[in-house]
Coordinates of C-alpha atoms and ligand atoms in Angstrom, one line a residue:
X1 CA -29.5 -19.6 -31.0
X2 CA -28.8 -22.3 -28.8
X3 CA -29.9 -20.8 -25.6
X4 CA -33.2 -19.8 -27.7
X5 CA -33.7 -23.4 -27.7
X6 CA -33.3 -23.9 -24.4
X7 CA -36.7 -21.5 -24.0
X8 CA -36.7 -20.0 -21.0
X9 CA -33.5 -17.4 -21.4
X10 CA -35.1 -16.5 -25.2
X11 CA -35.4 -12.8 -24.2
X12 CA -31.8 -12.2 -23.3
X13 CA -30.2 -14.6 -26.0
X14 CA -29.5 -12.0 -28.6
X15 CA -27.5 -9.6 -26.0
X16 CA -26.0 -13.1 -24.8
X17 CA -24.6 -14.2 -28.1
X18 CA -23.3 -10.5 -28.4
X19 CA -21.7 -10.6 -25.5
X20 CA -20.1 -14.2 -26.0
X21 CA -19.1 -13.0 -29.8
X22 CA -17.5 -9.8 -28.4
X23 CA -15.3 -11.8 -25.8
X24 CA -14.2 -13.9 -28.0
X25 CA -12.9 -11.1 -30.8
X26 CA -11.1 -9.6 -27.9
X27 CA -9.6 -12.9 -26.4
X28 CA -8.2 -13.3 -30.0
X29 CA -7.4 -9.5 -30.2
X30 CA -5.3 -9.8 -26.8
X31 CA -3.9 -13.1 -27.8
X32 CA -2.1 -10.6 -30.4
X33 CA -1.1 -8.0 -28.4
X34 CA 2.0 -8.3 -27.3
X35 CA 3.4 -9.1 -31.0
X36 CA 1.4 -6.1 -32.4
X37 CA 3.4 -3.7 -29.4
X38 CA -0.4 -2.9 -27.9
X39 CA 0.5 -3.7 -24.3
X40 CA 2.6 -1.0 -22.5
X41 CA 3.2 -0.1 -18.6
X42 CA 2.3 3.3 -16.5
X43 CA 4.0 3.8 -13.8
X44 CA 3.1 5.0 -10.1
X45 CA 5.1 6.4 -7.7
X46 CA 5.4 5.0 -4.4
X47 CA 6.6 7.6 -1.4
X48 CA 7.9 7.3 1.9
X49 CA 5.4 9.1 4.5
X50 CA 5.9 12.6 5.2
X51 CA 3.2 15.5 5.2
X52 CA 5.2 17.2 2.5
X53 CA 6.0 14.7 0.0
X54 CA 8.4 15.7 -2.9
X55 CA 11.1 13.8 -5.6
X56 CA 13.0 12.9 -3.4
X57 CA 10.7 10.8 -1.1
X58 CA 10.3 8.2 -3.9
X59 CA 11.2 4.9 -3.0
X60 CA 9.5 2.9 -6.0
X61 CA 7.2 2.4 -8.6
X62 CA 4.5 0.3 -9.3
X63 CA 4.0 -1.4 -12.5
X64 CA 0.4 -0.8 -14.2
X65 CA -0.3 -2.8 -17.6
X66 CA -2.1 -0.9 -20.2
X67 CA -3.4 -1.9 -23.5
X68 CA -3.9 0.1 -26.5
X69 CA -6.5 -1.6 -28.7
X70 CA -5.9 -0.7 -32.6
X71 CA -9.9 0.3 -32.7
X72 CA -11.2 0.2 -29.3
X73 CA -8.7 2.0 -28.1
X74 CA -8.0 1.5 -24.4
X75 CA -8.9 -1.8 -22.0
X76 CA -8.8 -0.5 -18.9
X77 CA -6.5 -3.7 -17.0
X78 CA -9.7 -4.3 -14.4
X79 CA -10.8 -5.5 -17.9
X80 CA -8.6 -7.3 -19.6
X81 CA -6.2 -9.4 -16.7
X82 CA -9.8 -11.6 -16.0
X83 CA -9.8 -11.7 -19.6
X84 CA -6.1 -12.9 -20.0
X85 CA -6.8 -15.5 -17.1
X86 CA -9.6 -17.1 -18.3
X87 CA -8.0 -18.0 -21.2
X88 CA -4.2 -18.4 -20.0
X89 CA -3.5 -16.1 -22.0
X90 CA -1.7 -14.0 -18.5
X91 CA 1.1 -16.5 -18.4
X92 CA 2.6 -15.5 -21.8
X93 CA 1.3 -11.7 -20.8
X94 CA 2.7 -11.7 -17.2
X95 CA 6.2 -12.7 -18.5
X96 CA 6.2 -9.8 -20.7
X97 CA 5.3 -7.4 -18.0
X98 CA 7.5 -8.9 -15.6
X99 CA 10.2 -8.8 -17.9
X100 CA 9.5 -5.1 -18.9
X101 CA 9.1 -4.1 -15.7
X102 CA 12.7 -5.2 -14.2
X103 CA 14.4 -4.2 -17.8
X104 CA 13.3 -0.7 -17.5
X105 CA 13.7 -0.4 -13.5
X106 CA 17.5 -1.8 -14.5
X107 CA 17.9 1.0 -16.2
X108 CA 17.6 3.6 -13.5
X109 CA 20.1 5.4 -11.7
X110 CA 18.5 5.2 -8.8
X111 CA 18.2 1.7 -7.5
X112 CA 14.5 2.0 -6.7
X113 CA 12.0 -0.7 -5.8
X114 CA 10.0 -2.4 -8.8
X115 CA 6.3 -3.4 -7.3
X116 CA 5.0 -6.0 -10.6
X117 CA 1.6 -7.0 -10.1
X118 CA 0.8 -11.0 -9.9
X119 CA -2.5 -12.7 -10.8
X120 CA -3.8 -15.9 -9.1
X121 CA -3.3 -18.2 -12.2
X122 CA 0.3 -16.2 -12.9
X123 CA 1.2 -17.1 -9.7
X124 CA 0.2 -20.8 -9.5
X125 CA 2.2 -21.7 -12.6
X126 CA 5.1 -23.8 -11.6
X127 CA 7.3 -22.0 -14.1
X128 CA 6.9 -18.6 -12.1
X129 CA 10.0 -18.9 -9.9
X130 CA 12.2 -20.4 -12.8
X131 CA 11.1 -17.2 -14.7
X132 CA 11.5 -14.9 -12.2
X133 CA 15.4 -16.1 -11.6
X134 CA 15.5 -15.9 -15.0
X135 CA 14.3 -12.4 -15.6
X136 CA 16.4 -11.0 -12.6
X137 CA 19.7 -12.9 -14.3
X138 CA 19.2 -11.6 -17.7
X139 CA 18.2 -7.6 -16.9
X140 CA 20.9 -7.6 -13.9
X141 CA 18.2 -6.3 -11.9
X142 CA 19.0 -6.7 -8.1
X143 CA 16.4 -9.2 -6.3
X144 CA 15.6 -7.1 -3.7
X145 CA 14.4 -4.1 -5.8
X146 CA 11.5 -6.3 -7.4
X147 CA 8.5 -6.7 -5.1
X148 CA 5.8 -8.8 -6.3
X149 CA 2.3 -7.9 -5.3
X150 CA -0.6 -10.4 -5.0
X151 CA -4.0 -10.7 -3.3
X152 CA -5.4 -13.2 -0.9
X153 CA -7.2 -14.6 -3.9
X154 CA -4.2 -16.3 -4.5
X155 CA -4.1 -18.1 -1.1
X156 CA -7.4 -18.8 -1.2
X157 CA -7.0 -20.6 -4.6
X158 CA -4.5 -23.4 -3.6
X159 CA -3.1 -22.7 0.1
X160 CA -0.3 -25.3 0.5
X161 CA 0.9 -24.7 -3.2
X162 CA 0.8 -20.6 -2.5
X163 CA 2.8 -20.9 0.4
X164 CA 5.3 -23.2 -0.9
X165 CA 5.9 -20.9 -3.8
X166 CA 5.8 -17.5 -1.6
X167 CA 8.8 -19.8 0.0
X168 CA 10.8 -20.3 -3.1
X169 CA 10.2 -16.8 -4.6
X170 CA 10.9 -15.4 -0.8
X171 CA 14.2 -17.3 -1.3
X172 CA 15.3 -15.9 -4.1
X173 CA 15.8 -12.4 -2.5
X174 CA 12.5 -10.9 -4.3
X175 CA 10.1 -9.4 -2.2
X176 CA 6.3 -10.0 -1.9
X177 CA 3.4 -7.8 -0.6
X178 CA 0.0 -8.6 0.4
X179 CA -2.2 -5.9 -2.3
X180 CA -5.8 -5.1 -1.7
X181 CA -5.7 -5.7 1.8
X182 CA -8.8 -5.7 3.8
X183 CA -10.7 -6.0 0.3
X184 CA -11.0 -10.0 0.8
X185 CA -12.5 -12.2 3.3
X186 CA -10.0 -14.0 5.4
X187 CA -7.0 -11.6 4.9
X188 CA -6.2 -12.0 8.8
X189 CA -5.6 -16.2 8.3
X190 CA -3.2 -15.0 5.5
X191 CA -1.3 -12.5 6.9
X192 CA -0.1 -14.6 9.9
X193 CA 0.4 -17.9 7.8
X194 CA 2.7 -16.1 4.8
X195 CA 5.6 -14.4 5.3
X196 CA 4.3 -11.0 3.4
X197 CA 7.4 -8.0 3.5
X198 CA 4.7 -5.2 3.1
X199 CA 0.7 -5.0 2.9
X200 CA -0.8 -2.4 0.7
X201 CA -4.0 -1.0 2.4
X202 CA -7.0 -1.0 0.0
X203 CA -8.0 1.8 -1.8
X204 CA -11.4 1.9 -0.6
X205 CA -10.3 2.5 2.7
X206 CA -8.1 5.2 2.6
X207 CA -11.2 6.6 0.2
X208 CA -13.4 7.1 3.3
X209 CA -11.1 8.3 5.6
X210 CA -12.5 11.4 6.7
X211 CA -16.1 10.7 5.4
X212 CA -16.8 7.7 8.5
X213 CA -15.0 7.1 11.5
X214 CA -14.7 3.4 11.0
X215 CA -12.3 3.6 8.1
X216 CA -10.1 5.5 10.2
X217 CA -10.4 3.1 13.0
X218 CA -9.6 0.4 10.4
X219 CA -6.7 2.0 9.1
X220 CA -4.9 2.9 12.5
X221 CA -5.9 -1.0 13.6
X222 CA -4.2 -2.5 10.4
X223 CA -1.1 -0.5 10.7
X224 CA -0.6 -1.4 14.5
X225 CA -1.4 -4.7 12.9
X226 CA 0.9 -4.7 10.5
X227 CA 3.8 -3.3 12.6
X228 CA 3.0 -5.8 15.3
X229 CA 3.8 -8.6 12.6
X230 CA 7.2 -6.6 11.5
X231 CA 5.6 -6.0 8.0
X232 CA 5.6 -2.4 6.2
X233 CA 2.3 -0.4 5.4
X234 CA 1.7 1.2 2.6
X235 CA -1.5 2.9 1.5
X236 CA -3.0 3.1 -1.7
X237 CA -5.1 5.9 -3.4
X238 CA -4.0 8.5 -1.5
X239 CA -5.6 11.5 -3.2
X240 CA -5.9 14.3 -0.4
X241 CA -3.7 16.1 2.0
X242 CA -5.8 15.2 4.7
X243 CA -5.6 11.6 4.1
X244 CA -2.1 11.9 4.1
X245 CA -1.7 13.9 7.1
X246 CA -4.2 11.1 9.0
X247 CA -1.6 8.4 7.6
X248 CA 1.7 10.1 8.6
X249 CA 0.5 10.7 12.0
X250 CA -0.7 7.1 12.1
X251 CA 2.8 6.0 11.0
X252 CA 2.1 4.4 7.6
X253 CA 5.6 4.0 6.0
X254 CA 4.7 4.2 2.7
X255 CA 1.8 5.9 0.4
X256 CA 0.6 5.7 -3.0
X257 CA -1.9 7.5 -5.3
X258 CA -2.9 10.5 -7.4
X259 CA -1.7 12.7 -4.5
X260 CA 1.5 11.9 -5.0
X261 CA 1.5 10.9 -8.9
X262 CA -0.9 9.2 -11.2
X263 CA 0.3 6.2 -13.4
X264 CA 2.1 7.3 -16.4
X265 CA 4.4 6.7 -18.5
X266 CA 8.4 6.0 -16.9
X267 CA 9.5 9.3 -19.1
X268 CA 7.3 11.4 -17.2
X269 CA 9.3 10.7 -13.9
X270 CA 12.6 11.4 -15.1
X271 CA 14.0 13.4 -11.8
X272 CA 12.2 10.5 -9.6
X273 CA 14.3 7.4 -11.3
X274 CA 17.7 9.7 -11.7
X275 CA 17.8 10.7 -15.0
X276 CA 17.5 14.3 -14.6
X277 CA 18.9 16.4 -12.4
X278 CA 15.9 18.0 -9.3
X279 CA 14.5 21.4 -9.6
Ligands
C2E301 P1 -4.2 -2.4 -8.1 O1 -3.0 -3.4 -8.2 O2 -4.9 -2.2 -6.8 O3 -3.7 -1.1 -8.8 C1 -4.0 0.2 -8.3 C2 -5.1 0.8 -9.1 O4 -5.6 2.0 -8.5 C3 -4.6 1.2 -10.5 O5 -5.7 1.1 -11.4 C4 -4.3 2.7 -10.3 O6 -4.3 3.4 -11.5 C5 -5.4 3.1 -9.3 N1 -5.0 4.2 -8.5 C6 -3.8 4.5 -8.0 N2 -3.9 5.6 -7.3 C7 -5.2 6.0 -7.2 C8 -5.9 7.1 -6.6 O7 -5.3 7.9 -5.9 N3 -7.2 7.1 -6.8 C9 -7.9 6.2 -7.5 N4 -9.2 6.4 -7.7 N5 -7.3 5.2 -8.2 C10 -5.9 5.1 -8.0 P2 -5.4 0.3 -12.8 O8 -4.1 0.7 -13.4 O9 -6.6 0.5 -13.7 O10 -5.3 -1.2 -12.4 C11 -6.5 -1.8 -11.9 C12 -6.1 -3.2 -11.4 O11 -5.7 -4.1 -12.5 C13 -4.9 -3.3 -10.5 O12 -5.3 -2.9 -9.2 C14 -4.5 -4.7 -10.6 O13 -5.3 -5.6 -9.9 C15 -4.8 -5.0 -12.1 N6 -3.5 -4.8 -12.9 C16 -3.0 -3.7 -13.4 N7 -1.8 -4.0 -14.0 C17 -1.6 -5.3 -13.8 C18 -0.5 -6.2 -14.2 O14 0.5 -5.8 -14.8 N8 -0.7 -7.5 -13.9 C19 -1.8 -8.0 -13.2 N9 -1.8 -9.3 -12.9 N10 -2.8 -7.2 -12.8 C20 -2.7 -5.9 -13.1
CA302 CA1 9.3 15.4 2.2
CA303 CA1 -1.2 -3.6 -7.1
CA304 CA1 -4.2 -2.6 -4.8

């Protein structure tokens, strides 16, 4: 109605309204999530190169959030983490993740890394390294098995602030990759200013490798790259055998993806964490 009488939008107003009415019935929806046991975690391996990968190559999991919505069943994350920003609601929904994610890594035999996914506004709140020493006191969890991903959006938000806290987090013992990268705009700046233990090569990357000849050239650049700076690569969405081959004969450390195992839930990897004896 209002933008009806603002005239010149009248023809999209109904599908506006919609849209406005349906954001806010999920805001207050995810706003009741975490009491209601709707938000969960997958979990993806994460490998150390090798052209035949098996159970034993794991060296970590990363943490995916997923939400089970009582009607609309499931918000895909790339949905609902804006959501949770805009609103703040990802500072009471990060803590849970984070939380979950080094309680149930804890619990594995195998001291395996934990990757937890940060968000920009997750990461600027001054509380984040308070909680994170915290968590890591209260689930025993060693610091240098939690690895805390974020993207260059982060930097780009506040850079001073970002690299002060990368400092204090760095300090604890926790470990921080650079995720996405290559996606972004001015990833290059970043990578030499902060002092990233690991860079994740985007997706879309490693998804044309072998379909043009630049994203291999990309690819080999960013791991001599990456190497030159002492930092580890890993790639993610590694779904073929020929992707992998290209990145073990490149000299990628580390790889990530349906190849090697989609998300799902921990109980589905029981040999990978040490809980059941290998076939
Ligand atoms: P991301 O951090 O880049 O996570 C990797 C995404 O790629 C995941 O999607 C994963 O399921 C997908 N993926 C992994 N391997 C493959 C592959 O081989 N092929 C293809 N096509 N896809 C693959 P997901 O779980 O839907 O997450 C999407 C994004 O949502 C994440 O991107 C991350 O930015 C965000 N997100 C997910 N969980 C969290 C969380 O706990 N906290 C925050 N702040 N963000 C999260
Ligand atoms: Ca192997
Ligand atoms: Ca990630
Ligand atoms: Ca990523």
């Amino acid at each position: 109605a209002k933008a009806r009488a603002r005239g010149s939008v009248s023809l999209f107003a109904p599908e506006m309204d919609m849209q406005i009415r349906d954001r806010r019935a999920l805001h207050q929806d995810l706003s009741n999530a975490i009491r209601n046991g709707e938000l969960t975690l997958h979990y993806q391996p994460q490998a150390a190169s090798s052209k035949s990968i098996d159970e034993t190559d794991v060296v970590g999991f990363e943490a995916l959030a997923r939400w089970r919505h009582p009607t609309r069943g499931f918000v895909p994350p790339g949905e609902f983490i804006p959501l949770a920003e805009e609103s703040g609601l990802i500072v009471e929904i990060g803590e849970w993740i984070l939380r979950e994610a080094c309680r149930e890594a804890a619990s594995w035999p195998k001291p395996l890394q934990i990757a937890v996914n940060l968000s920009p506004a997750q990461f600027l709140n001054s509380d984040l390294v308070g909680f994170i020493h915290q968590v890591l006191l209260e689930t025993g969890l060693q610091p240098g098995r939690l690895e805390l991903e974020i993207t260059e959006g982060v930097l780009i938000e506040d850079f001073e602030r970002g690299l002060a806290l990368l400092r204090r987090v760095k300090a604890l013992g926790v470990r921080v990759s650079m995720d996405d990268f290559g996606s972004g705009y001015s990833s290059l700046t970043y990578l030499q200013a902060f002092p990233f233990d690991k860079i994740k090569i985007d997706r879309a990357f490693i998804m044309n490798l072998g379909r043009n000849a630049q994203s291999a050239s990309i690819v080999r650049a960013v791991i001599g790259l990456g190497h030159g700076l002492g930092v580890s690569l890993v790639a993610e969405g590694v779904e073929t055998q020929e992707q992998l081959d290209f990145l073990v004969d490149e000299g990628c450390d580390a790889v990530q993806g349906y190849l090697i195992g989609r998300p799902a839930p921990i109980d589905q990897f029981p040999c990978m964490v040490g809980l059941a004896p290998m076939l």
